[in-house]
Tab-separated table of C-alpha atoms and ligand atoms in Angstrom:
chain	number	residue	atom	x	y	z
R	11	UNK	CA	0.000	0.000	0.000
R	12	UNK	CA	1.510	3.336	-1.004
R	13	UNK	CA	0.352	6.721	0.198
R	14	UNK	CA	-1.782	7.757	-2.737
R	15	UNK	CA	-3.180	10.544	-0.561
R	16	UNK	CA	-1.826	13.135	1.859
R	17	UNK	CA	-5.074	13.346	3.813
R	18	UNK	CA	-8.011	11.013	4.288
R	19	UNK	CA	-11.192	12.771	5.401
R	20	UNK	CA	-13.994	10.578	6.691
R	21	UNK	CA	-17.404	12.198	6.149
R	22	UNK	CA	-18.418	14.429	3.217
R	23	UNK	CA	-20.734	16.843	4.973
R	24	UNK	CA	-20.261	20.419	6.191
R	25	UNK	CA	-16.912	19.959	7.938
R	26	UNK	CA	-15.425	17.300	5.662
R	27	UNK	CA	-16.190	19.040	2.370
R	28	UNK	CA	-14.855	22.344	3.689
R	29	UNK	CA	-11.617	20.719	4.855
R	30	UNK	CA	-11.249	18.846	1.543
R	31	UNK	CA	-11.525	22.048	-0.510
R	32	UNK	CA	-9.114	23.976	1.719
R	33	UNK	CA	-6.511	21.173	1.843
R	34	UNK	CA	-6.630	20.644	-1.923
R	35	UNK	CA	-6.157	24.366	-2.520
R	36	UNK	CA	-2.923	24.023	-0.498
R	37	UNK	CA	-1.767	21.272	-2.850
R	38	UNK	CA	-2.788	18.226	-0.784
R	39	UNK	CA	-4.089	15.043	-2.394
R	40	UNK	CA	-7.324	14.357	-0.535
R	41	UNK	CA	-9.484	11.224	-0.268
R	42	UNK	CA	-12.948	12.354	0.879
R	43	UNK	CA	-14.860	9.278	2.056
R	44	UNK	CA	-18.619	9.225	2.584
R	45	UNK	CA	-20.685	6.228	3.574
R	46	UNK	CA	-23.757	7.476	1.741
R	47	UNK	CA	-23.709	6.687	-1.990
R	48	UNK	CA	-26.040	9.457	-3.129
R	49	UNK	CA	-24.163	12.741	-3.617
R	50	UNK	CA	-27.469	14.549	-3.065
R	51	UNK	CA	-28.000	13.045	0.402
R	52	UNK	CA	-28.504	15.567	3.199
R	53	UNK	CA	-28.711	15.723	6.998
R	54	UNK	CA	-32.337	15.857	8.100
R	55	UNK	CA	-31.849	16.760	11.778
R	56	UNK	CA	-30.709	20.341	11.348
R	57	UNK	CA	-32.323	23.775	11.149
R	58	UNK	CA	-29.387	25.176	9.156
R	59	UNK	CA	-28.902	28.717	10.418
R	60	UNK	CA	-25.194	29.215	9.681
R	61	UNK	CA	-23.653	31.796	12.002
R	62	UNK	CA	-21.751	34.817	10.691
R	63	UNK	CA	-18.561	33.525	12.320
R	64	UNK	CA	-18.254	31.094	9.400
R	65	UNK	CA	-18.579	33.762	6.704
R	66	UNK	CA	-14.822	34.079	6.061
R	67	UNK	CA	-14.567	30.303	5.556
R	68	UNK	CA	-17.524	30.294	3.170
R	69	UNK	CA	-15.905	33.153	1.252
R	70	UNK	CA	-12.624	31.198	1.121
R	71	UNK	CA	-14.244	28.082	-0.345
R	72	UNK	CA	-16.531	30.001	-2.719
R	73	UNK	CA	-19.606	28.646	-0.958
R	74	UNK	CA	-20.864	32.199	-0.276
R	75	UNK	CA	-21.424	32.946	-3.967
R	76	UNK	CA	-22.884	29.501	-4.631
R	77	UNK	CA	-25.359	29.992	-1.761
R	78	UNK	CA	-26.382	33.431	-2.971
R	79	UNK	CA	-27.128	31.955	-6.403
R	80	UNK	CA	-29.599	29.492	-4.873
R	81	UNK	CA	-31.344	32.191	-2.825
R	82	UNK	CA	-29.893	31.492	0.634
R	83	UNK	CA	-30.901	34.185	3.127
R	84	UNK	CA	-28.174	36.529	4.437
R	85	UNK	CA	-29.220	35.989	8.034
R	86	UNK	CA	-29.781	38.095	11.102
R	87	UNK	CA	-32.064	37.674	14.140
R	88	UNK	CA	-34.324	39.332	16.711
R	89	UNK	CA	-34.602	37.805	20.191
R	90	UNK	CA	-37.679	37.759	22.427
R	91	UNK	CA	-37.107	38.007	26.178
R	92	UNK	CA	-39.276	38.812	29.187
R	93	UNK	CA	-37.904	42.373	28.904
R	94	UNK	CA	-39.197	42.658	25.330
R	95	UNK	CA	-37.522	42.233	21.940
R	96	UNK	CA	-33.788	42.492	21.438
R	97	UNK	CA	-33.630	44.033	17.982
R	98	UNK	CA	-30.101	44.483	16.663
R	99	UNK	CA	-29.864	46.903	13.747
R	100	UNK	CA	-30.233	44.896	10.548
R	101	UNK	CA	-27.604	46.326	8.251
R	102	UNK	CA	-27.701	44.554	4.857
R	103	UNK	CA	-23.986	45.355	4.459
R	104	UNK	CA	-23.161	44.053	7.950
R	105	UNK	CA	-21.739	40.733	9.086
R	106	UNK	CA	-23.981	37.786	8.338
R	107	UNK	CA	-24.041	34.078	7.774
R	108	UNK	CA	-26.573	32.218	5.661
R	109	UNK	CA	-29.836	30.390	6.268
R	110	UNK	CA	-30.286	27.579	3.791
R	111	UNK	CA	-31.895	24.146	3.969
R	112	UNK	CA	-29.573	21.173	4.177
R	113	UNK	CA	-31.245	19.652	1.128
R	114	UNK	CA	-29.832	22.646	-0.766
R	115	UNK	CA	-26.567	23.090	1.156
R	116	UNK	CA	-25.258	19.526	1.365
R	117	UNK	CA	-25.329	18.613	-2.360
R	118	UNK	CA	-23.967	22.063	-3.270
R	119	UNK	CA	-21.023	21.800	-0.895
R	120	UNK	CA	-20.311	18.178	-1.835
R	121	UNK	CA	-20.244	19.071	-5.551
R	122	UNK	CA	-17.992	22.056	-4.811
R	123	UNK	CA	-15.597	19.687	-3.033
R	124	UNK	CA	-15.782	16.975	-5.715
R	125	UNK	CA	-15.078	19.601	-8.390
R	126	UNK	CA	-11.939	20.861	-6.623
R	127	UNK	CA	-8.715	19.620	-8.208
R	128	UNK	CA	-6.966	17.286	-5.786
R	129	UNK	CA	-10.143	16.033	-4.083
R	130	UNK	CA	-11.177	12.456	-4.749
R	131	UNK	CA	-14.754	12.023	-3.446
R	132	UNK	CA	-15.398	8.379	-2.668
R	133	UNK	CA	-19.115	8.023	-2.053
R	134	UNK	CA	-20.469	4.749	-0.684
R	135	UNK	CA	-17.309	4.137	1.383
R	136	UNK	CA	-17.879	3.198	5.033
R	137	UNK	CA	-14.867	3.281	7.348
R	138	UNK	CA	-14.883	0.755	10.190
R	139	UNK	CA	-11.198	0.300	11.009
R	140	UNK	CA	-8.123	2.425	11.655
R	141	UNK	CA	-4.670	1.361	10.460
R	142	UNK	CA	-2.234	2.013	13.297
R	143	UNK	CA	1.573	1.648	13.276
R	144	UNK	CA	3.719	2.302	16.319
R	145	UNK	CA	0.787	3.942	18.076
R	146	UNK	CA	0.192	6.365	15.173
R	147	UNK	CA	-2.880	6.353	12.923
R	148	UNK	CA	-1.652	5.842	9.339
R	149	UNK	CA	-4.829	5.046	7.436
R	150	UNK	CA	-8.322	3.585	7.376
R	151	UNK	CA	-10.059	0.464	6.162
R	152	UNK	CA	-13.674	-0.293	5.436
R	153	UNK	CA	-16.194	-1.464	2.895
R	154	UNK	CA	-17.372	-0.046	-0.420
R	155	UNK	CA	-20.142	-1.851	-2.303
R	156	UNK	CA	-19.475	-4.962	-0.237
R	157	UNK	CA	-15.775	-4.910	-1.211
R	158	UNK	CA	-13.088	-4.215	1.404
R	159	UNK	CA	-10.800	-1.219	0.893
R	160	UNK	CA	-7.883	0.319	2.756
R	161	UNK	CA	-6.083	3.636	2.326
R	162	UNK	CA	-3.034	5.254	3.901
R	163	UNK	CA	-2.161	8.929	4.373
R	164	UNK	CA	-0.108	11.242	6.574
R	165	UNK	CA	-3.290	12.394	8.300
R	166	UNK	CA	-6.742	10.924	8.919
R	167	UNK	CA	-9.514	13.438	9.638
R	168	UNK	CA	-12.733	12.401	11.367
R	169	UNK	CA	-15.447	14.652	9.928
R	170	UNK	CA	-17.971	11.928	10.582
R	171	UNK	CA	-20.383	13.634	12.912
R	172	UNK	CA	-21.530	13.254	16.493
R	173	UNK	CA	-21.164	9.454	16.605
R	174	UNK	CA	-17.744	9.674	14.922
R	175	UNK	CA	-16.300	6.293	13.970
R	176	UNK	CA	-12.777	7.756	13.847
R	177	UNK	CA	-13.113	9.121	17.397
R	178	UNK	CA	-14.446	5.803	18.687
R	179	UNK	CA	-11.766	3.706	16.990
R	180	UNK	CA	-9.002	6.087	18.110
R	181	UNK	CA	-10.342	6.109	21.680
R	182	UNK	CA	-10.556	9.911	21.765
R	183	UNK	CA	-11.276	11.275	25.245
R	184	UNK	CA	-14.949	12.220	25.384
R	185	UNK	CA	-17.068	14.370	27.713
R	186	UNK	CA	-20.849	14.264	27.604
R	187	UNK	CA	-23.329	16.787	29.024
R	188	UNK	CA	-27.032	16.025	29.312
R	189	UNK	CA	-29.391	18.228	27.329
R	190	UNK	CA	-32.415	19.292	29.384
R	191	UNK	CA	-34.485	20.107	26.319
R	192	UNK	CA	-35.884	18.225	23.319
R	193	UNK	CA	-36.694	19.797	19.972
R	194	UNK	CA	-39.215	19.410	17.183
R	195	UNK	CA	-39.399	21.411	13.997
R	196	UNK	CA	-41.361	21.683	10.761
R	197	UNK	CA	-41.230	23.628	7.489
R	198	UNK	CA	-43.838	26.127	6.290
R	199	UNK	CA	-44.366	27.861	2.972
R	200	UNK	CA	-46.043	31.217	2.479
R	201	UNK	CA	-45.555	32.428	6.062
R	202	UNK	CA	-45.582	36.220	6.510
R	203	UNK	CA	-41.986	37.287	7.160
R	204	UNK	CA	-40.243	39.912	9.255
R	205	UNK	CA	-38.748	42.946	7.524
R	206	UNK	CA	-35.312	41.989	6.225
R	207	UNK	CA	-36.170	38.304	6.741
R	208	UNK	CA	-34.849	38.418	10.311
R	209	UNK	CA	-35.060	35.140	12.192
R	210	UNK	CA	-36.815	35.193	15.566
R	211	UNK	CA	-35.362	33.479	18.593
R	212	UNK	CA	-37.560	33.156	21.685
R	213	UNK	CA	-36.190	32.826	25.214
R	214	UNK	CA	-39.240	31.570	27.099
R	215	UNK	CA	-37.413	30.373	30.224
R	216	UNK	CA	-36.953	27.448	30.241
R	217	UNK	CA	-38.365	26.717	26.771
R	218	UNK	CA	-37.121	28.213	23.531
R	219	UNK	CA	-38.370	28.555	20.003
R	220	UNK	CA	-37.120	29.899	16.737
R	221	UNK	CA	-38.590	30.942	13.431
R	222	UNK	CA	-36.052	31.054	10.622
R	223	UNK	CA	-36.691	32.129	7.040
R	224	UNK	CA	-34.927	30.029	4.400
R	225	UNK	CA	-34.638	30.079	0.604
R	226	UNK	CA	-37.695	29.498	-1.652
R	227	UNK	CA	-40.162	31.175	0.745
R	228	UNK	CA	-39.712	28.332	3.225
R	229	UNK	CA	-39.550	28.969	6.982
R	230	UNK	CA	-38.464	26.493	9.633
R	231	UNK	CA	-40.098	26.746	13.067
R	232	UNK	CA	-38.570	24.902	16.007
R	233	UNK	CA	-39.922	24.219	19.487
R	234	UNK	CA	-37.061	23.581	21.914
R	235	UNK	CA	-38.792	22.498	25.068
R	236	UNK	CA	-37.831	21.458	28.595
R	237	UNK	CA	-37.933	17.680	29.046
R	238	UNK	CA	-40.468	18.286	31.818
R	239	UNK	CA	-43.005	18.639	28.982
R	240	UNK	CA	-41.941	15.593	26.981
R	241	UNK	CA	-45.019	13.523	27.861
R	242	UNK	CA	-47.295	16.229	26.488
R	243	UNK	CA	-45.486	16.151	23.133
R	244	UNK	CA	-45.291	12.359	23.063
R	245	UNK	CA	-49.038	12.044	23.660
R	246	UNK	CA	-49.985	14.306	20.743
R	247	UNK	CA	-47.033	15.685	18.803
R	248	UNK	CA	-49.086	17.507	16.193
R	249	UNK	CA	-51.350	19.175	18.754
R	250	UNK	CA	-48.595	20.041	21.237
R	251	UNK	CA	-46.281	21.484	18.569
R	252	UNK	CA	-49.041	23.509	16.927
R	253	UNK	CA	-50.296	24.907	20.249
R	254	UNK	CA	-46.752	25.723	21.313
R	255	UNK	CA	-46.126	27.723	18.118
R	256	UNK	CA	-49.537	29.449	18.264
R	257	UNK	CA	-48.859	30.544	21.849
R	258	UNK	CA	-45.563	32.309	21.069
R	259	UNK	CA	-45.531	36.078	21.631
R	260	UNK	CA	-46.428	37.735	18.298
R	261	UNK	CA	-46.759	34.193	16.994
R	262	UNK	CA	-46.023	33.368	13.361
R	263	UNK	CA	-49.334	32.964	11.566
R	264	UNK	CA	-49.031	29.261	10.793
R	265	UNK	CA	-52.792	28.947	10.272
R	266	UNK	CA	-52.431	31.030	7.118
R	267	UNK	CA	-49.376	29.178	5.825
R	268	UNK	CA	-48.876	25.702	4.412
R	269	UNK	CA	-46.956	23.160	6.475
R	270	UNK	CA	-44.875	21.298	3.882
R	271	UNK	CA	-43.146	18.740	6.096
R	272	UNK	CA	-43.701	16.304	8.888
R	273	UNK	CA	-42.781	17.464	12.388
R	274	UNK	CA	-39.311	16.031	12.994
R	275	UNK	CA	-37.015	16.246	15.958
R	276	UNK	CA	-35.044	14.547	18.654
R	277	UNK	CA	-35.952	13.849	22.277
R	278	UNK	CA	-32.452	13.197	23.575
R	279	UNK	CA	-29.456	15.088	22.240
R	280	UNK	CA	-26.557	15.150	24.706
R	281	UNK	CA	-23.690	17.532	24.066
R	282	UNK	CA	-20.423	15.769	23.234
R	283	UNK	CA	-16.944	17.214	23.482
R	284	UNK	CA	-13.842	15.245	22.449
R	285	UNK	CA	-10.104	15.856	22.368
R	286	UNK	CA	-9.838	17.036	18.759
R	287	UNK	CA	-6.463	15.521	17.900
R	288	UNK	CA	-4.209	12.540	18.536
R	289	UNK	CA	-1.218	10.964	16.824
R	290	UNK	CA	-1.976	10.868	13.099
R	291	UNK	CA	-5.617	11.924	13.354
R	292	UNK	CA	-7.790	14.969	13.949
R	293	UNK	CA	-11.497	15.501	14.532
R	294	UNK	CA	-13.472	18.428	13.112
R	295	UNK	CA	-17.113	19.522	13.254
R	296	UNK	CA	-19.504	17.492	15.381
R	297	UNK	CA	-16.915	14.727	15.719
R	298	UNK	CA	-14.860	17.130	17.848
R	299	UNK	CA	-17.704	19.069	19.440
R	300	UNK	CA	-21.435	18.484	19.260
R	301	UNK	CA	-22.809	21.534	21.017
R	302	UNK	CA	-26.467	22.284	21.779
R	303	UNK	CA	-28.504	22.584	18.547
R	304	UNK	CA	-30.292	25.485	20.255
R	305	UNK	CA	-27.160	27.617	19.908
R	306	UNK	CA	-27.061	26.935	16.145
R	307	UNK	CA	-23.272	26.816	16.107
R	308	UNK	CA	-22.701	23.339	14.636
R	309	UNK	CA	-22.425	24.152	10.930
R	310	UNK	CA	-20.322	27.266	11.514
R	311	UNK	CA	-17.955	25.465	13.868
R	312	UNK	CA	-17.730	22.529	11.437
R	313	UNK	CA	-16.493	24.933	8.747
R	314	UNK	CA	-14.290	26.934	11.097
R	315	UNK	CA	-12.672	23.893	12.708
R	316	UNK	CA	-11.897	22.633	9.183
R	317	UNK	CA	-10.142	25.918	8.482
R	318	UNK	CA	-8.237	25.911	11.798
R	319	UNK	CA	-7.018	22.384	11.072
R	320	UNK	CA	-5.966	23.137	7.504
R	321	UNK	CA	-4.186	26.350	8.402
R	322	UNK	CA	-2.178	24.576	11.114
R	323	UNK	CA	-1.414	21.334	9.280
R	324	UNK	CA	-1.380	21.845	5.483
R	325	UNK	CA	2.389	22.536	5.211
R	326	UNK	CA	3.277	19.412	7.221
R	327	UNK	CA	0.708	17.248	5.458
R	328	UNK	CA	1.952	18.205	1.984
R	329	UNK	CA	5.676	17.908	2.794
R	330	UNK	CA	6.751	14.945	0.642
R	331	UNK	CA	10.186	14.838	2.313
R	332	UNK	CA	8.843	14.396	5.835
R	333	UNK	CA	10.122	11.017	6.968
R	334	UNK	CA	8.026	10.672	10.111
R	335	UNK	CA	4.712	11.983	11.327
R	336	UNK	CA	6.363	14.284	13.900
R	337	UNK	CA	5.693	17.516	12.003
R	338	UNK	CA	2.076	16.524	11.378
R	339	UNK	CA	1.573	15.615	15.035
R	340	UNK	CA	3.074	18.944	16.165
R	341	UNK	CA	0.608	20.708	13.845
R	342	UNK	CA	-2.238	18.622	15.263
R	343	UNK	CA	-1.316	19.661	18.801
R	344	UNK	CA	-1.516	23.323	17.716
R	345	UNK	CA	-4.899	22.634	16.132
R	346	UNK	CA	-6.149	21.005	19.344
R	347	UNK	CA	-5.114	24.048	21.371
R	348	UNK	CA	-6.739	26.425	18.884
R	349	UNK	CA	-9.972	24.439	18.866
R	350	UNK	CA	-10.141	24.584	22.660
R	351	UNK	CA	-9.391	28.293	22.722
R	352	UNK	CA	-11.946	29.237	20.048
R	353	UNK	CA	-14.852	27.047	21.132
R	354	UNK	CA	-14.177	26.193	24.800
R	355	UNK	CA	-15.581	29.234	26.647
R	356	UNK	CA	-18.571	29.521	24.288
R	357	UNK	CA	-19.402	25.844	24.612
R	358	UNK	CA	-19.028	26.066	28.372
R	359	UNK	CA	-21.830	28.631	28.582
R	360	UNK	CA	-23.962	26.786	26.014
R	361	UNK	CA	-23.604	23.503	27.920
R	362	UNK	CA	-24.595	25.145	31.186
R	363	UNK	CA	-27.698	26.716	29.616
R	364	UNK	CA	-28.642	23.307	28.126
R	365	UNK	CA	-29.729	22.248	31.620
R	366	UNK	CA	-33.027	24.099	30.946
R	367	UNK	CA	-32.460	26.091	34.139
R	368	UNK	CA	-33.715	29.624	34.831
R	369	UNK	CA	-31.505	32.518	33.655
R	370	UNK	CA	-28.547	33.174	35.924
R	371	UNK	CA	-27.652	36.681	37.071
R	372	UNK	CA	-25.328	37.437	34.167
R	373	UNK	CA	-27.902	36.300	31.621
R	374	UNK	CA	-30.606	38.453	33.244
R	375	UNK	CA	-28.245	41.427	33.319
R	376	UNK	CA	-27.004	41.138	29.726
R	377	UNK	CA	-30.296	40.098	28.072
R	378	UNK	CA	-32.270	42.893	29.785
R	379	UNK	CA	-29.628	45.455	28.776
R	380	UNK	CA	-29.795	44.254	25.169
R	381	UNK	CA	-33.595	44.606	25.175
R	382	UNK	CA	-33.275	48.197	26.470
R	383	UNK	CA	-30.446	49.556	24.367
R	384	UNK	CA	-29.663	49.388	20.617
R	385	UNK	CA	-25.912	49.284	21.176
R	386	UNK	CA	-26.210	46.407	23.614
R	387	UNK	CA	-28.616	44.679	21.189
R	388	UNK	CA	-25.945	44.813	18.467
R	389	UNK	CA	-23.352	43.592	20.968
R	390	UNK	CA	-25.604	40.700	22.020
R	391	UNK	CA	-26.201	39.659	18.398
R	392	UNK	CA	-22.484	39.819	17.581
R	393	UNK	CA	-21.807	37.536	20.543
R	394	UNK	CA	-24.587	35.108	19.525
R	395	UNK	CA	-23.143	35.077	15.994
R	396	UNK	CA	-19.903	33.887	17.684
R	397	UNK	CA	-17.999	36.868	16.322
R	398	UNK	CA	-16.581	37.804	19.705
R	399	UNK	CA	-15.116	36.003	22.669
R	400	UNK	CA	-16.860	35.522	26.005
R	401	UNK	CA	-14.285	37.887	27.472
R	402	UNK	CA	-15.175	40.608	24.953
R	403	UNK	CA	-18.869	40.064	25.607
R	404	UNK	CA	-18.366	40.959	29.264
R	405	UNK	CA	-15.547	43.510	28.921
R	406	UNK	CA	-15.541	46.091	31.760
R	407	UNK	CA	-16.791	48.944	29.528
R	408	UNK	CA	-19.649	46.730	28.324
R	409	UNK	CA	-20.636	45.782	31.875
R	410	UNK	CA	-20.595	49.525	32.713
R	411	UNK	CA	-22.923	50.280	29.791
R	412	UNK	CA	-25.269	47.439	30.803
R	413	UNK	CA	-25.337	48.852	34.335
R	414	UNK	CA	-26.250	52.280	32.961
R	415	UNK	CA	-29.163	51.031	30.823
R	416	UNK	CA	-30.442	48.615	33.481
R	417	UNK	CA	-30.210	51.163	36.293
R	418	UNK	CA	-28.436	48.621	38.499
R	419	UNK	CA	-25.188	46.710	38.535
R	420	UNK	CA	-24.121	43.116	39.039
R	421	UNK	CA	-23.812	41.844	42.588
R	422	UNK	CA	-20.403	42.166	44.261
R	423	UNK	CA	-20.051	38.415	44.276
R	424	UNK	CA	-20.569	38.136	40.508
R	425	UNK	CA	-18.180	41.022	39.829
R	426	UNK	CA	-15.500	39.369	41.941
R	427	UNK	CA	-16.028	36.093	40.135
R	428	UNK	CA	-15.868	37.838	36.750
R	429	UNK	CA	-12.557	39.291	37.833
R	430	UNK	CA	-11.369	35.721	38.288
R	431	UNK	CA	-11.538	35.588	42.069
R	432	UNK	CA	-12.338	32.287	43.680
R	433	UNK	CA	-15.302	33.146	45.880
R	434	UNK	CA	-15.294	30.351	48.434
R	435	UNK	CA	-18.553	28.759	49.420
R	436	UNK	CA	-20.664	30.909	47.087
R	437	UNK	CA	-23.227	29.287	44.853
R	438	UNK	CA	-23.581	25.708	43.724
R	439	UNK	CA	-21.480	23.708	41.313
R	440	UNK	CA	-23.472	24.708	38.257
R	441	UNK	CA	-23.003	28.413	38.942
R	442	UNK	CA	-19.287	27.881	39.513
R	443	UNK	CA	-19.139	26.177	36.139
R	444	UNK	CA	-20.590	29.209	34.379
R	445	UNK	CA	-18.041	31.450	36.008
R	446	UNK	CA	-15.205	29.249	34.865
R	447	UNK	CA	-16.367	30.023	31.325
R	448	UNK	CA	-16.491	33.784	31.753
R	449	UNK	CA	-13.705	34.420	34.245
R	450	UNK	CA	-10.997	36.712	32.969
J	530	FAD	C1	-32.232	19.386	15.738
J	530	FAD	C2	-30.948	19.990	15.269
J	530	FAD	C3	-30.928	21.298	14.769
J	530	FAD	C4	-29.722	21.869	14.380
J	530	FAD	N1	-29.742	23.150	13.895
J	530	FAD	C5	-28.592	23.767	13.549
J	530	FAD	C6	-28.594	25.105	13.072
J	530	FAD	O1	-29.634	25.770	12.968
J	530	FAD	N2	-27.397	25.658	12.738
J	530	FAD	C7	-26.225	24.969	12.846
J	530	FAD	O2	-25.171	25.524	12.545
J	530	FAD	N3	-26.197	23.681	13.278
J	530	FAD	C8	-27.352	23.083	13.633
J	530	FAD	N4	-27.333	21.775	14.054
J	530	FAD	C9	-26.026	21.067	14.132
J	530	FAD	C10	-25.536	20.652	12.736
J	530	FAD	O3	-26.505	19.856	12.117
J	530	FAD	C11	-24.219	19.890	12.868
J	530	FAD	O4	-23.386	20.591	13.765
J	530	FAD	C12	-23.475	19.748	11.531
J	530	FAD	O5	-24.187	18.969	10.618
J	530	FAD	C13	-22.096	19.118	11.753
J	530	FAD	O6	-21.484	18.901	10.518
J	530	FAD	P1	-20.367	17.775	10.352
J	530	FAD	O7	-19.860	17.907	8.963
J	530	FAD	O8	-19.412	17.842	11.468
J	530	FAD	O9	-21.125	16.390	10.572
J	530	FAD	P2	-22.410	15.757	9.850
J	530	FAD	O10	-23.177	16.804	9.130
J	530	FAD	O11	-23.107	14.955	10.887
J	530	FAD	O12	-21.791	14.782	8.759
J	530	FAD	C14	-21.083	13.609	9.069
J	530	FAD	C15	-20.872	12.852	7.770
J	530	FAD	O13	-20.046	11.704	8.004
J	530	FAD	C16	-20.602	10.574	7.348
J	530	FAD	N5	-20.151	9.378	8.093
J	530	FAD	C17	-20.413	9.061	9.384
J	530	FAD	N6	-19.812	7.916	9.735
J	530	FAD	C18	-19.138	7.479	8.649
J	530	FAD	C19	-18.305	6.352	8.389
J	530	FAD	N7	-18.052	5.425	9.326
J	530	FAD	N8	-17.757	6.217	7.149
J	530	FAD	C20	-18.001	7.145	6.185
J	530	FAD	N9	-18.779	8.232	6.384
J	530	FAD	C21	-19.340	8.403	7.593
J	530	FAD	C22	-22.108	10.806	7.431
J	530	FAD	O14	-22.816	10.062	6.463
J	530	FAD	C23	-22.194	12.328	7.182
J	530	FAD	O15	-22.264	12.660	5.833
J	530	FAD	C24	-28.510	21.142	14.455
J	530	FAD	C25	-28.525	19.829	14.921
J	530	FAD	C26	-29.725	19.258	15.344
J	530	FAD	C27	-29.718	17.852	15.855
């Protein structure tokens, strides 16, 4: 077996296709393996709001232009809270991601990858074994149309989703957090839209909902509900979902729109975080981090983690003179650190909120300020779009502005914790966890 490829990527979805395009543009020979045979296959369990943080990656792959041609919505959002609407200014020239159904996105991205020189898309290939030499991953083996295959490369990338085969076979360290909510969603056509096609996100404490306009006059509406209400939805899904949507503040008028899909969803969706790199392999997208679908970060982070990996490892992966995997493994360690730095604090807060608990003090303080003040609304939206760090979100001048618009400040205890002080004996474990994520 010779190394016909520099990189093997397992999974030709959002993360895998993005990584394949970016690696090939750097001169790498890429095998892009996908267990599904149909290049038009798409992920059903997704509401496909792609955050603005991924815009630079989409621009780098050319996906931005391809999405605009198929009518993807340049997205933005309003947020309902008990203090009223948070309405960031919707500047058409401002930062945005895209809202586009997976049935449109997945085939488009896969064809973009397959059409990139240097990418060999191998549909209908299921990986079920890692080739390991001296403790280092050096390739994969599996089955294609009932025939065995094996491939070697300098790097194996697991872009194979939340139940990643590569992660399981490599024994990647995994942390799981329970999700206190379940979600159901459906698609509607002909629904009256907000000006500028803004999505609506509802914080109903503890439940959530969102209404997101997509291409072709289609809108997806999701009910993200505390598991305390699961029996109600199980007893009569149609009735419970419909009543839930009708009861939203300024509810979308679903009775004057056509529902064009079944109600689909998932009742148990734990959050999964894995060490994103080991000797000879890396994980990107959901394989590395499956965050809460409610935060709508999965597609953006799949693209961004692909870019972080490629930017760290492409030179080592394409170096034909490299005798050992040492340079690749050093690059993978840098990628692992970058992944943790970029996603860690955000995911920490998302995972804590997934408990379906009431708002904590910082959430009350920042959400109410954003509902009261246009500047804080823009700040809130930029944070939700994952375009700023947790530290920037709660920078001292921002906390001062929030105090001004709220007419009160944070408690001394919270301020001391934000400053990184260990406040002994204060609060329970869950609260301490949140402060770990935001401590400066
Ligand atoms: C209810 C719900 C709503 C969501 N809404 C949003 C949203 O609004 N916005 C957002 O950004 N994210 C959302 N997400 C998350 C988003 O769907 C994922 O984060 C995203 O699809 C991850 O992309 P990926 O490329 O890492 O993995 P996936 O899209 O899961 O792709 C993995 C690929 O690997 C292939 N594969 C798996 N195993 C093998 C194997 N052994 N051999 C070969 N191929 C294999 C699969 O066939 C698949 O094509 C939502 C998720 C859920 C559950």
